[in-house]
Structure formats: structure tokens, C-alpha cells
CSV table of C-alpha atoms in Angstrom, one decimal:
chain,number,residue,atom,x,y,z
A,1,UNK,CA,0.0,0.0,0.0
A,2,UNK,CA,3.0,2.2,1.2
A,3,UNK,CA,4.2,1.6,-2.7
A,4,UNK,CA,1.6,2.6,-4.2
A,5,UNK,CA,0.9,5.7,-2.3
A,6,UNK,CA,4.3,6.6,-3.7
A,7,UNK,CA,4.1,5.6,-7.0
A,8,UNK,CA,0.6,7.7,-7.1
A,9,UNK,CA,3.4,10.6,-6.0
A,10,UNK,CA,6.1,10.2,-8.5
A,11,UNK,CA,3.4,9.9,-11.2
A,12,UNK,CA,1.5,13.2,-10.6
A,13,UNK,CA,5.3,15.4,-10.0
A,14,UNK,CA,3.6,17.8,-12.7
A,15,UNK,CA,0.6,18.4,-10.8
A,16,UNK,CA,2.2,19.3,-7.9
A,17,UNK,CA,5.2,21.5,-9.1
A,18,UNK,CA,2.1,23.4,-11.0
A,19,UNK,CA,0.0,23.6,-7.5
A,20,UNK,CA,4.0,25.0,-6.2
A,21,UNK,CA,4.2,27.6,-8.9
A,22,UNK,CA,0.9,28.9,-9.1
A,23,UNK,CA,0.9,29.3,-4.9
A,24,UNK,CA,4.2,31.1,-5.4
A,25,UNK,CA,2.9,33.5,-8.0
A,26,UNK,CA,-0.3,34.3,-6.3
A,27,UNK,CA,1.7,35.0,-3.0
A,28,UNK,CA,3.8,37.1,-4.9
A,29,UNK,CA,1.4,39.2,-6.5
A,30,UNK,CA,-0.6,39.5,-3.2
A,31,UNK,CA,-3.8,41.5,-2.7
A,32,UNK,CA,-4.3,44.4,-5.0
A,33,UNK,CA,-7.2,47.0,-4.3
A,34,UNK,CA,-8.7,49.2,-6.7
A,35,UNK,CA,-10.9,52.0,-5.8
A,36,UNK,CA,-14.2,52.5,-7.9
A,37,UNK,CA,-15.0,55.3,-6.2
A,38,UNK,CA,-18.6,53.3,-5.5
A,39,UNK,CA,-16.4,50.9,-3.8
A,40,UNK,CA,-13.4,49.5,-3.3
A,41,UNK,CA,-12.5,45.9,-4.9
A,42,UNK,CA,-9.7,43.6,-3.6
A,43,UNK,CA,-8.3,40.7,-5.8
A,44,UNK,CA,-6.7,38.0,-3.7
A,45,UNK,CA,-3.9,35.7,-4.6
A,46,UNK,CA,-7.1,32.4,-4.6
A,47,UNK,CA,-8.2,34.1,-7.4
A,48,UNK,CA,-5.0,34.9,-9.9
A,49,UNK,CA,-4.6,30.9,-9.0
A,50,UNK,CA,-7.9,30.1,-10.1
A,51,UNK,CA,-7.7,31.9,-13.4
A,52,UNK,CA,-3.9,30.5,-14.2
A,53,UNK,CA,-5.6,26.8,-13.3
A,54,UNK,CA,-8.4,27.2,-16.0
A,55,UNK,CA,-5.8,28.4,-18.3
A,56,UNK,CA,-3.6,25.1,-17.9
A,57,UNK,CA,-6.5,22.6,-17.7
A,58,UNK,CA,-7.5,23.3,-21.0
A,59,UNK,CA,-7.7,20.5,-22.8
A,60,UNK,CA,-6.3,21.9,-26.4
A,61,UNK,CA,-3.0,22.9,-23.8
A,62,UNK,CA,-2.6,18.9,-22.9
A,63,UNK,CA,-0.8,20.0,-19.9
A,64,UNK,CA,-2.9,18.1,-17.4
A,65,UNK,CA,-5.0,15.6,-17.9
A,66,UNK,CA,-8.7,14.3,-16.4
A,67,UNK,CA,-7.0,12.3,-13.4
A,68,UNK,CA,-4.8,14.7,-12.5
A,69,UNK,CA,-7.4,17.2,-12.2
A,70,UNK,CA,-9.6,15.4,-10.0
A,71,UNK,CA,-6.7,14.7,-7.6
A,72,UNK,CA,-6.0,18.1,-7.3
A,73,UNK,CA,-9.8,18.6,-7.0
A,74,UNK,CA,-10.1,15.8,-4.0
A,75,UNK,CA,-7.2,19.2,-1.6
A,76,UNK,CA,-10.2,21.5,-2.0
A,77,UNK,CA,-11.8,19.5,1.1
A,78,UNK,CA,-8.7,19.5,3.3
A,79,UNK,CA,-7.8,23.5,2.3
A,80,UNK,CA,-10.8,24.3,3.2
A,81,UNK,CA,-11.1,22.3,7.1
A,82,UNK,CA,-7.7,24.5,7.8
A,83,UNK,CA,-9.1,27.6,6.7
A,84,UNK,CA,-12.3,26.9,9.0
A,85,UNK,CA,-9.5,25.8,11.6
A,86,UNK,CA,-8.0,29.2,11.5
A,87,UNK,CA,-11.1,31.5,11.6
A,88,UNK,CA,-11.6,29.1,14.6
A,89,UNK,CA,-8.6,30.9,16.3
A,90,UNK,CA,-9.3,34.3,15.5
A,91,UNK,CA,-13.1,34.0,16.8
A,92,UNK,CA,-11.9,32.1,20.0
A,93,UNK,CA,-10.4,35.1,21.9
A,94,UNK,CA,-13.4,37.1,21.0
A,95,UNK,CA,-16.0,34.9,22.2
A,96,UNK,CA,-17.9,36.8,24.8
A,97,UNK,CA,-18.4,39.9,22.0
A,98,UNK,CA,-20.0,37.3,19.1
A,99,UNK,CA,-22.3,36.3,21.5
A,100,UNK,CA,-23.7,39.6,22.2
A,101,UNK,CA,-24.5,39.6,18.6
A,102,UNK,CA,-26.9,36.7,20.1
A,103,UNK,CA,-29.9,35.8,17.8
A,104,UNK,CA,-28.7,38.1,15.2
A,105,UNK,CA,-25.8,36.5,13.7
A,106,UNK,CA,-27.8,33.3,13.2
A,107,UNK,CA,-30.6,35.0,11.5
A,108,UNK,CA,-28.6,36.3,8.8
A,109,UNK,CA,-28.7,32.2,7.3
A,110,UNK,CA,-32.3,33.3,6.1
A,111,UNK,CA,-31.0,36.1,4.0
A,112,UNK,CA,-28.8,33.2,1.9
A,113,UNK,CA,-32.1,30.9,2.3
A,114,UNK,CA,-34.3,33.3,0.3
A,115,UNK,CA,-32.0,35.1,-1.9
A,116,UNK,CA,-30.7,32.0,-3.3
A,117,UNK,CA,-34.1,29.8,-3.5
A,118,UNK,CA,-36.8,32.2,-3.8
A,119,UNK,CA,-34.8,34.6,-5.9
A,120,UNK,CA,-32.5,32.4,-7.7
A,121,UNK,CA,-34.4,29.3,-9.0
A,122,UNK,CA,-37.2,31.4,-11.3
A,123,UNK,CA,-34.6,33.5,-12.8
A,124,UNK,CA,-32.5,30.3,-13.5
A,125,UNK,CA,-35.7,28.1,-14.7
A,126,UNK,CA,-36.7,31.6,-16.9
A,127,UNK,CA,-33.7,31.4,-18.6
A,128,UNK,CA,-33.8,27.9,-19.7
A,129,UNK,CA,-31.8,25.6,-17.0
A,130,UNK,CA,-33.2,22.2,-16.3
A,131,UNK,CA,-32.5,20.3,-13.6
A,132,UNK,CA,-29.1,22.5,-13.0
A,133,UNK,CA,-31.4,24.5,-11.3
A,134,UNK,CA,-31.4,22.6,-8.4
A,135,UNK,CA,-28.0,22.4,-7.9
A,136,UNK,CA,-27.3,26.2,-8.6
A,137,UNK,CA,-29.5,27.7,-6.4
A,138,UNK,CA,-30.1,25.6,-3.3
A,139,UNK,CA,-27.0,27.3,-1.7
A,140,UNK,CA,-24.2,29.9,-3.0
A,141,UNK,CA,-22.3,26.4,-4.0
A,142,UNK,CA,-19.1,26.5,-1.5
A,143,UNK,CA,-17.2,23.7,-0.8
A,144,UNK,CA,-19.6,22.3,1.4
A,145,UNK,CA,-22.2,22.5,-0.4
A,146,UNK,CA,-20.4,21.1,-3.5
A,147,UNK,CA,-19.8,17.8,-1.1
A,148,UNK,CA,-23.7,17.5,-0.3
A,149,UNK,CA,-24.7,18.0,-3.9
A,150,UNK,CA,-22.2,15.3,-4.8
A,151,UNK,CA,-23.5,12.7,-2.1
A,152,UNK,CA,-27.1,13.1,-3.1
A,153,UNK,CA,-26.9,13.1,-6.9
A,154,UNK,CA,-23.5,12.6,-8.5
A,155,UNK,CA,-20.5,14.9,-9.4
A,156,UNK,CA,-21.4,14.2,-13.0
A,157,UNK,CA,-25.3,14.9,-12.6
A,158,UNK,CA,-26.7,18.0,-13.8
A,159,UNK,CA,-27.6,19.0,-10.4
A,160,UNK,CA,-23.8,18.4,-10.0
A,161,UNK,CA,-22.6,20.6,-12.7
A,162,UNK,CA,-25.3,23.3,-12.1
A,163,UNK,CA,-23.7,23.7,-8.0
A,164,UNK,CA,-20.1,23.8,-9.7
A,165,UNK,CA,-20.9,26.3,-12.2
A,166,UNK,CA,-22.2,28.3,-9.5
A,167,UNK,CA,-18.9,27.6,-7.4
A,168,UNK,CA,-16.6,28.7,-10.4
A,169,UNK,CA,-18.7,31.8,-11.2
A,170,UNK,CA,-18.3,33.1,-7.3
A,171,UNK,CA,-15.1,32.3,-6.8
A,172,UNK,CA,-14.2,34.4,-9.8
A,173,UNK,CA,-17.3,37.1,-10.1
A,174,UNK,CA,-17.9,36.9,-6.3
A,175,UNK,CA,-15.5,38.5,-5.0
A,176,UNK,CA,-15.4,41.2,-7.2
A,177,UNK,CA,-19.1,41.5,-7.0
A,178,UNK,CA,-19.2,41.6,-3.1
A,179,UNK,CA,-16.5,43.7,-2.8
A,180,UNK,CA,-17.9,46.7,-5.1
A,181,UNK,CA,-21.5,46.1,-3.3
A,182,UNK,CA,-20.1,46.0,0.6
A,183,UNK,CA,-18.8,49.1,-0.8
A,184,UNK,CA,-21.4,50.9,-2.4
A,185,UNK,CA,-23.6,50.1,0.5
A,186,UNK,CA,-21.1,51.3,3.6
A,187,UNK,CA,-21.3,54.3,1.5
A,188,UNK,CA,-24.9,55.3,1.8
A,189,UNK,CA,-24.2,55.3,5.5
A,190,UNK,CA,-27.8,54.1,6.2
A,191,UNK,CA,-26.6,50.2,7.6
A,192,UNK,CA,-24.3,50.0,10.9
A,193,UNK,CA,-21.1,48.8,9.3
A,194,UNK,CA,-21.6,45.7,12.1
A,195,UNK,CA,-24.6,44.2,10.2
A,196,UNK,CA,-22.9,44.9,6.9
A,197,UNK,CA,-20.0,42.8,8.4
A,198,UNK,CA,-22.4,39.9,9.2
A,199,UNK,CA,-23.7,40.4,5.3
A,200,UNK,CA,-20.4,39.4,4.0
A,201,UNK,CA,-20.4,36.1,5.8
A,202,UNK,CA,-21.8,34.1,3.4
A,203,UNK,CA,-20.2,31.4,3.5
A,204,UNK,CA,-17.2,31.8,0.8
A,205,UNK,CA,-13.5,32.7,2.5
A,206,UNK,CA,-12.9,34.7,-0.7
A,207,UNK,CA,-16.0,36.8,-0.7
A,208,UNK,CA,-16.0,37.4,3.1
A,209,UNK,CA,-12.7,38.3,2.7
A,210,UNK,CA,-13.0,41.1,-0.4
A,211,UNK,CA,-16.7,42.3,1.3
A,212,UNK,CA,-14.8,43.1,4.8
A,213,UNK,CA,-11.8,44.4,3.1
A,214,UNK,CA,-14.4,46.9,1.7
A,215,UNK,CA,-15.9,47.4,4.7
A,216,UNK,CA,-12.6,48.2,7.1
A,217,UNK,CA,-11.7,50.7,4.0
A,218,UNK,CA,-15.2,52.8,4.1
A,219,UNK,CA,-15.2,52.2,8.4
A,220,UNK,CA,-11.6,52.1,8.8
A,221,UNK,CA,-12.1,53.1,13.0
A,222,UNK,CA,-14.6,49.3,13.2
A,223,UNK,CA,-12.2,47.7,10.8
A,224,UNK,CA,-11.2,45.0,13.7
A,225,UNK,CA,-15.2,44.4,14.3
A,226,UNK,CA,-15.6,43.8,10.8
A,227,UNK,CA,-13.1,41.2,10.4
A,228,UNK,CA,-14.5,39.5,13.5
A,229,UNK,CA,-17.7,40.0,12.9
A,230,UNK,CA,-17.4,38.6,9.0
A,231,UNK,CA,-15.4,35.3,9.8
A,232,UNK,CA,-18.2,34.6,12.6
A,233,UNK,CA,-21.0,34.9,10.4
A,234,UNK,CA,-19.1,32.9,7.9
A,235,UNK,CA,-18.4,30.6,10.1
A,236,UNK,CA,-21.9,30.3,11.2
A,237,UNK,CA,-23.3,29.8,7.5
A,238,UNK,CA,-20.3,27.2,7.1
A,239,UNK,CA,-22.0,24.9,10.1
A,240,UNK,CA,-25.1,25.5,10.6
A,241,UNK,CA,-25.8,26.4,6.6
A,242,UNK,CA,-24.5,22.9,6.1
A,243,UNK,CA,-27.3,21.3,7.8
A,244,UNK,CA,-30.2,23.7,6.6
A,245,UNK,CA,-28.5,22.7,3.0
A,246,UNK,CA,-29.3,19.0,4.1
A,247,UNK,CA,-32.6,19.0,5.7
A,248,UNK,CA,-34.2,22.4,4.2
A,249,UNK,CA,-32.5,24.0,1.2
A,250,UNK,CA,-32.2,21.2,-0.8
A,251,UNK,CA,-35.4,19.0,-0.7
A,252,UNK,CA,-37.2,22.5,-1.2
A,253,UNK,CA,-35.3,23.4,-3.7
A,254,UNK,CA,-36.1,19.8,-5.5
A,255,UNK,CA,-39.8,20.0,-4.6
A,256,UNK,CA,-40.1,23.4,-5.7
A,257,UNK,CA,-38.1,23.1,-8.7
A,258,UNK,CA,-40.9,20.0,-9.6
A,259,UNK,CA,-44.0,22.4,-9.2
A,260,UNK,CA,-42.5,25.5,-10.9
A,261,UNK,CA,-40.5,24.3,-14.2
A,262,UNK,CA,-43.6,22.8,-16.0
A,263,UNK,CA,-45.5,26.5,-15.1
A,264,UNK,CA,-42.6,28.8,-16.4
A,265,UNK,CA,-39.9,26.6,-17.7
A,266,UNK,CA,-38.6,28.2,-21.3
A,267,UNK,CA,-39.4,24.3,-22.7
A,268,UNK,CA,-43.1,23.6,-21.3
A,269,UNK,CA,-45.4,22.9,-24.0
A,270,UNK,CA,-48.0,25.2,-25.0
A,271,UNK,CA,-51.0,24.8,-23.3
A,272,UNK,CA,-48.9,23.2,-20.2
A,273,UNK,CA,-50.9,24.4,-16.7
């Protein structure tokens, strides 16, 4: 067994000098912030990886090929316990302040509930997906959620490829997007820059990240709240959003996706009720 773990080593040396070189690149460039005067929008080294990765798993390029990619895809679980691990030891210290918050911080899980079931499943049924659907908009698609999406109907369904086009999309669109939004709205001045810190929790390291980065730029005096604030609401929708993803999300999601494609569904037959 020892041997073959090895061998499995030596034969996948590209993949992992790749993984090397793109981490060093992306450290090196490190965060750059551009102000849009509506905002201000941070690009983190996850993403300038993310971008070189699609670039050198195209299959024209031949440079890695359909195993190799899903062994590199198998880290994403592992990266992402560590990165939970760490919030874990910046919230730890602060414990007594997060649970002033109380009831609060929780509540924020219905915000991702609605926005991405009520909200996005219509729009994504009106504009022709199938069962995609599903996987798309039960959840903003994190790693997580990827996992549950995969247990339930396949990596290879199209519920599976609707939840990773969604996870592709935000990791390269959603931090940009959040960023410029968390912006726009600490500029109006009309939310406490607190609740807007619990907003950027959703869920995603990236987009927590790029939304408080915003945030502690427009509030630079609650900058330290912000970051505490943000990685306890994302850590929050990481647990306890994992379980509403299990028992609630997704079986309405399924059911509701069965009652509203035949009614506005861009295939339905004429005459369809």
C-alpha cells in the first residue's frame, strides 16, 4: 500500500510543481485594491490561482490531464477544514463579544435561504436551466455545499454541474461582486457597518474576505469588528448552513423546482398548466 501511495506521488510530479508555482505567483502578486469610487475591490492571490488553473486545464494545452485534475480537486476538502480551523482561532479570543451579537448572527442564514431559492431558482428556470437548477441555487455552492450536492446526486449529474458552475462563477465574479456592493452600500451610511459585516459572511473565504476588506476601508475606525464580525457569520453559515442545505435547502429546492419548471420553464409545451 506504502508503494503505491508513492508511485501515485512520483506519477502526478507535474501536478504538484504546477499547484508549487501557481501558490508562489499568487503569494507574490498578493492582494491588489482598486478604488471604484462606489467601492473598493480587492483581488486575492485564490483568485490569480484560479484563473492561471483554468488556463492550464484546457484540454487543447494537454498539460494536465482528467486524473490529475480530479486529484488536485479531491485538496479542495482538506484546504478548506484548515481555513475553518484558522477563523476558529481568530473568533476564539473574542468569544464573549460574538455572543452579544446573540440571535442576530444566526438569523442572517435566512437572508442566503431566500436570496438563493426564492430569488434564484425562477430567474434560473426563466432562462432555460433544467435540472441545474437545483444544484445552482439551493445554496451559493461553497465547498460544502459542492460535497452534499455530490453525495445526493452525482458529481457528473446535472444537479452536480449546475452547483459547480455556480462555485466557479463566485469564486471568480464573487469577490469582485461583493466587494464593489459591501462598498457601495457602507457608503450610503444608512446600515451600521456591524450588520454589513455579518452580510459578507456568506459562506465563501474569498467573498468574506473582499466584502470586509471593503468594509474596514469605508469604516476604517470598526475595521477590527468587521473582520471579527465577517469570519463569525461565515463561520456560522459554514455549520449551521451545512445542515439547513441538508434537511431544508435542498429538498425544497427539489420539490419546488418539480411544481415550478412545467408552469414557467422556457421548454413547457403550450397549453402546459
Amino acid at each position: 500500500m506504502k508503494q503505491k501511495k508513492e508511485m501515485s506521488m512520483a506519477k502526478n510530479w507535474k501536478l504538484h510543481i504546477i499547484v508549487l508555482i501557481f501558490v508562489l505567483l499568487g503569494e507574490a502578486i498578493g492582494v491588489k485594491q482598486f478604488n471604484l469610487g462606489v467601492g473598493t475591490v480587492a483581488l486575492f492571490p485564490m483568485l490569480y490561482v484560479l484563473i492561471l488553473g483554468g488556463i492550464v486545464s484546457f484540454p487543447k494545452l494537454k498539460l494536465l490531464n482528467e486524473a490529475q485534475m480530479k486529484k488536485a480537486a479531491g485538496i479542495l476538502g482538506i484546504s478548506f477544514m484548515l481555513f475553518v480551523a484558522k477563523l476558529g482561532t481568530m473568533l476564539g479570543p473574542s468569544l464573549p463579544k460574538i455572543f452579544e451579537a446573540g440571535f442576530s448572527l444566526a438569523f442572517q442564514e435566512v437572508g442566503h435561504v431566500i436570496g438563493t431559492i426564492a430569488i434564484g431558482l425562477p430567474i434560473a428556470l426563466l432562462i432555460g436551466m433544467k435540472r441545474e437548477a437545483i444544484g445552482a441555487t439551493f445554496s451559493i455552492d461553497r465547498e460544502p455545499n459542492l460535497a452534499i450536492i455530490s453525495e445526493k446526486y452525482g458529481a457528473d449529474s446535472p444537479e452536480g454541474r449546475g452547483a459547480l458552475g455556480v462555485y466557479v462563477c463566485g469564486t471568480v465574479f464573487g469577490a469582485i461582486y461583493l466587494a464593489i456592493l459591501a462598498g457601495f452600500l457602507g457608503s450610503l451610511g444608512i446600515l451600521h457597518p456591524i450588520s454589513l459585516a455579518m452580510g459578507a459572511g456568506v459562506g465563501s473565504g474569498s467573498m468574506m474576505a473582499a466584502a470586509s476588506g471593503a468594509l474596514a476601508v469605508t469604516f476604517p475606525d470598526d475595521a477590527e469588528d468587521i473582520a471579527l464580525f465577517a469570519a463569525a457569520a461565515n463561520l456560522i453559515t459554514t455549520i449551521l448552513g451545512t445542515y439547513i442545505c441538508v434537511f431544508f435547502s435542498l429538498p425544497v429546492t427539489a420539490r419546488l423546482y418539480e411544481w415550478l419548471e412545467p408552469k414557467i420553464g422556457r421548454t413547457r409545451k403550450e397549453g402546459a398548466k
